[in-house]
mmCIF file of C-alpha atoms in Angstrom:
data_model
loop_
_atom_site.group_PDB
_atom_site.id
_atom_site.type_symbol
_atom_site.label_atom_id
_atom_site.label_comp_id
_atom_site.label_asym_id
_atom_site.label_seq_id
_atom_site.Cartn_x
_atom_site.Cartn_y
_atom_site.Cartn_z
ATOM 1 C CA UNK A 330 -13.235 -15.343 -5.603
ATOM 2 C CA UNK A 331 -15.712 -18.161 -5.676
ATOM 3 C CA UNK A 332 -15.095 -21.782 -4.871
ATOM 4 C CA UNK A 333 -15.522 -24.245 -7.711
ATOM 5 C CA UNK A 334 -18.920 -25.814 -7.731
ATOM 6 C CA UNK A 335 -20.325 -23.597 -4.982
ATOM 7 C CA UNK A 336 -22.101 -21.244 -7.339
ATOM 8 C CA UNK A 337 -23.173 -23.874 -9.815
ATOM 9 C CA UNK A 338 -26.847 -24.483 -10.063
ATOM 10 C CA UNK A 339 -27.752 -27.583 -8.045
ATOM 11 C CA UNK A 340 -29.770 -28.779 -11.016
ATOM 12 C CA UNK A 341 -26.608 -28.919 -13.135
ATOM 13 C CA UNK A 342 -24.745 -31.027 -10.569
ATOM 14 C CA UNK A 343 -27.798 -33.242 -10.106
ATOM 15 C CA UNK A 344 -27.935 -33.786 -13.844
ATOM 16 C CA UNK A 345 -24.215 -34.559 -14.074
ATOM 17 C CA UNK A 346 -24.465 -37.341 -11.511
ATOM 18 C CA UNK A 347 -27.936 -38.589 -12.283
ATOM 19 C CA UNK A 348 -28.966 -37.594 -8.769
ATOM 20 C CA UNK A 349 -26.245 -39.580 -7.020
ATOM 21 C CA UNK A 350 -24.268 -37.968 -4.249
ATOM 22 C CA UNK A 351 -21.729 -40.764 -3.736
ATOM 23 C CA UNK A 352 -19.595 -42.799 -6.108
ATOM 24 C CA UNK A 353 -20.541 -46.416 -6.761
ATOM 25 C CA UNK A 354 -17.104 -47.557 -5.638
ATOM 26 C CA UNK A 355 -14.746 -46.666 -2.814
ATOM 27 C CA UNK A 356 -11.710 -46.774 -5.108
ATOM 28 C CA UNK A 357 -11.161 -43.035 -4.911
ATOM 29 C CA UNK A 358 -9.693 -40.622 -2.443
ATOM 30 C CA UNK A 359 -8.136 -37.224 -3.025
ATOM 31 C CA UNK A 360 -4.742 -38.558 -4.128
ATOM 32 C CA UNK A 361 -5.884 -41.525 -6.190
ATOM 33 C CA UNK A 362 -4.191 -41.413 -9.561
ATOM 34 C CA UNK A 363 -6.424 -41.815 -12.589
ATOM 35 C CA UNK A 364 -5.274 -42.881 -16.055
ATOM 36 C CA UNK A 365 -7.508 -42.952 -19.118
ATOM 37 C CA UNK A 366 -7.567 -46.226 -21.017
ATOM 38 C CA UNK A 367 -9.354 -45.018 -24.155
ATOM 39 C CA UNK A 368 -10.205 -41.955 -26.149
ATOM 40 C CA UNK A 369 -13.535 -40.187 -25.778
ATOM 41 C CA UNK A 370 -16.358 -41.407 -27.985
ATOM 42 C CA UNK A 371 -19.104 -39.293 -29.552
ATOM 43 C CA UNK A 372 -22.049 -38.735 -27.257
ATOM 44 C CA UNK A 373 -20.048 -38.792 -24.036
ATOM 45 C CA UNK A 374 -20.809 -36.045 -21.506
ATOM 46 C CA UNK A 375 -18.366 -33.169 -21.854
ATOM 47 C CA UNK A 376 -17.018 -33.637 -18.313
ATOM 48 C CA UNK A 377 -16.095 -37.255 -19.050
ATOM 49 C CA UNK A 378 -14.458 -36.187 -22.309
ATOM 50 C CA UNK A 379 -12.381 -33.672 -20.343
ATOM 51 C CA UNK A 380 -11.444 -36.311 -17.769
ATOM 52 C CA UNK A 381 -10.246 -38.757 -20.426
ATOM 53 C CA UNK A 382 -8.258 -35.980 -22.084
ATOM 54 C CA UNK A 383 -6.497 -34.795 -18.951
ATOM 55 C CA UNK A 384 -5.808 -38.301 -17.623
ATOM 56 C CA UNK A 385 -3.576 -39.471 -20.444
ATOM 57 C CA UNK A 386 -0.894 -39.099 -17.774
ATOM 58 C CA UNK A 387 -1.643 -40.117 -14.175
ATOM 59 C CA UNK A 388 -3.668 -37.348 -12.574
ATOM 60 C CA UNK A 389 -4.887 -37.060 -8.979
ATOM 61 C CA UNK A 390 -8.597 -36.866 -8.239
ATOM 62 C CA UNK A 391 -8.187 -33.489 -6.583
ATOM 63 C CA UNK A 392 -6.461 -32.120 -9.688
ATOM 64 C CA UNK A 393 -9.259 -33.393 -11.895
ATOM 65 C CA UNK A 394 -11.867 -31.742 -9.673
ATOM 66 C CA UNK A 395 -9.971 -28.458 -9.733
ATOM 67 C CA UNK A 396 -9.579 -28.542 -13.502
ATOM 68 C CA UNK A 397 -13.269 -29.329 -13.993
ATOM 69 C CA UNK A 398 -14.202 -26.727 -11.363
ATOM 70 C CA UNK A 399 -16.489 -29.274 -9.729
ATOM 71 C CA UNK A 400 -16.749 -30.440 -6.115
ATOM 72 C CA UNK A 401 -14.615 -33.498 -5.380
ATOM 73 C CA UNK A 402 -17.666 -35.607 -4.517
ATOM 74 C CA UNK A 403 -19.276 -34.901 -7.878
ATOM 75 C CA UNK A 404 -15.976 -35.623 -9.622
ATOM 76 C CA UNK A 405 -15.723 -38.977 -7.831
ATOM 77 C CA UNK A 406 -19.198 -39.917 -9.053
ATOM 78 C CA UNK A 407 -18.151 -39.129 -12.635
ATOM 79 C CA UNK A 408 -14.920 -41.089 -12.157
ATOM 80 C CA UNK A 409 -16.740 -44.098 -10.746
ATOM 81 C CA UNK A 410 -18.914 -44.213 -13.862
ATOM 82 C CA UNK A 411 -15.792 -44.201 -16.032
ATOM 83 C CA UNK A 412 -14.103 -46.841 -13.861
ATOM 84 C CA UNK A 413 -17.087 -49.173 -13.986
ATOM 85 C CA UNK A 414 -17.213 -48.719 -17.771
ATOM 86 C CA UNK A 415 -13.529 -49.702 -18.024
ATOM 87 C CA UNK A 416 -12.514 -46.358 -19.509
ATOM 88 C CA UNK A 417 -10.062 -45.476 -16.738
ATOM 89 C CA UNK A 418 -7.810 -47.274 -14.309
ATOM 90 C CA UNK A 419 -6.907 -46.050 -10.865
ATOM 91 C CA UNK A 420 -4.087 -46.602 -8.455
ATOM 92 C CA UNK A 421 -2.937 -45.063 -5.250
ATOM 93 C CA UNK A 422 0.451 -43.399 -5.126
ATOM 94 C CA UNK A 423 3.147 -45.305 -3.308
ATOM 95 C CA UNK A 424 3.189 -44.582 0.363
ATOM 96 C CA UNK A 425 5.979 -44.992 2.797
ATOM 97 C CA UNK A 426 6.169 -48.270 4.622
ATOM 98 C CA UNK A 427 8.333 -49.699 7.301
ATOM 99 C CA UNK A 428 10.613 -52.654 6.958
ATOM 100 C CA UNK A 429 13.666 -53.515 4.920
ATOM 101 C CA UNK A 430 14.216 -51.156 2.032
ATOM 102 C CA UNK A 431 11.699 -48.655 3.397
ATOM 103 C CA UNK A 432 14.012 -45.716 2.747
ATOM 104 C CA UNK A 433 14.317 -46.648 -0.935
ATOM 105 C CA UNK A 434 10.608 -47.146 -1.440
ATOM 106 C CA UNK A 435 9.370 -44.312 0.717
ATOM 107 C CA UNK A 436 7.612 -41.527 -1.149
ATOM 108 C CA UNK A 437 8.785 -39.056 1.462
ATOM 109 C CA UNK A 438 12.281 -38.755 2.799
ATOM 110 C CA UNK A 439 11.616 -38.277 6.512
ATOM 111 C CA UNK A 440 15.130 -36.960 7.186
ATOM 112 C CA UNK A 441 14.635 -34.246 4.563
ATOM 113 C CA UNK A 442 11.184 -33.408 5.941
ATOM 114 C CA UNK A 443 12.679 -33.020 9.424
ATOM 115 C CA UNK A 444 15.343 -30.674 8.066
ATOM 116 C CA UNK A 445 12.657 -28.587 6.358
ATOM 117 C CA UNK A 446 10.636 -28.474 9.583
ATOM 118 C CA UNK A 447 13.659 -27.359 11.598
ATOM 119 C CA UNK A 448 14.444 -24.743 8.963
ATOM 120 C CA UNK A 449 10.903 -23.398 9.044
ATOM 121 C CA UNK A 450 10.942 -23.197 12.826
ATOM 122 C CA UNK A 451 14.199 -21.227 12.688
ATOM 123 C CA UNK A 452 12.670 -18.550 10.465
#
């Protein structure tokens, strides 16, 4: 089994990103959700066409990279180009916070996670 992007020719990845190794924005991390705001247009690189197609519903950066079989860093460069062109929007998933109403707004139910942890330890 090979890891995505590891066996790709470096020239291909260099061409995809125009020689850049980092995105032009820090808007992305592994769990950033990406949503396409338009349909692909003729002449777009095939990877960007695929991104716009798969991001009709919110999709995490790591999922996009896996689907494209590209390293996450290369995927973030492609996503930053789309973001700066206004073809996608991004948002971070809700995270738990403390304060009033935290239990309702928390992405993770800590009581349930503790029960799962105890159950796993009892195995």
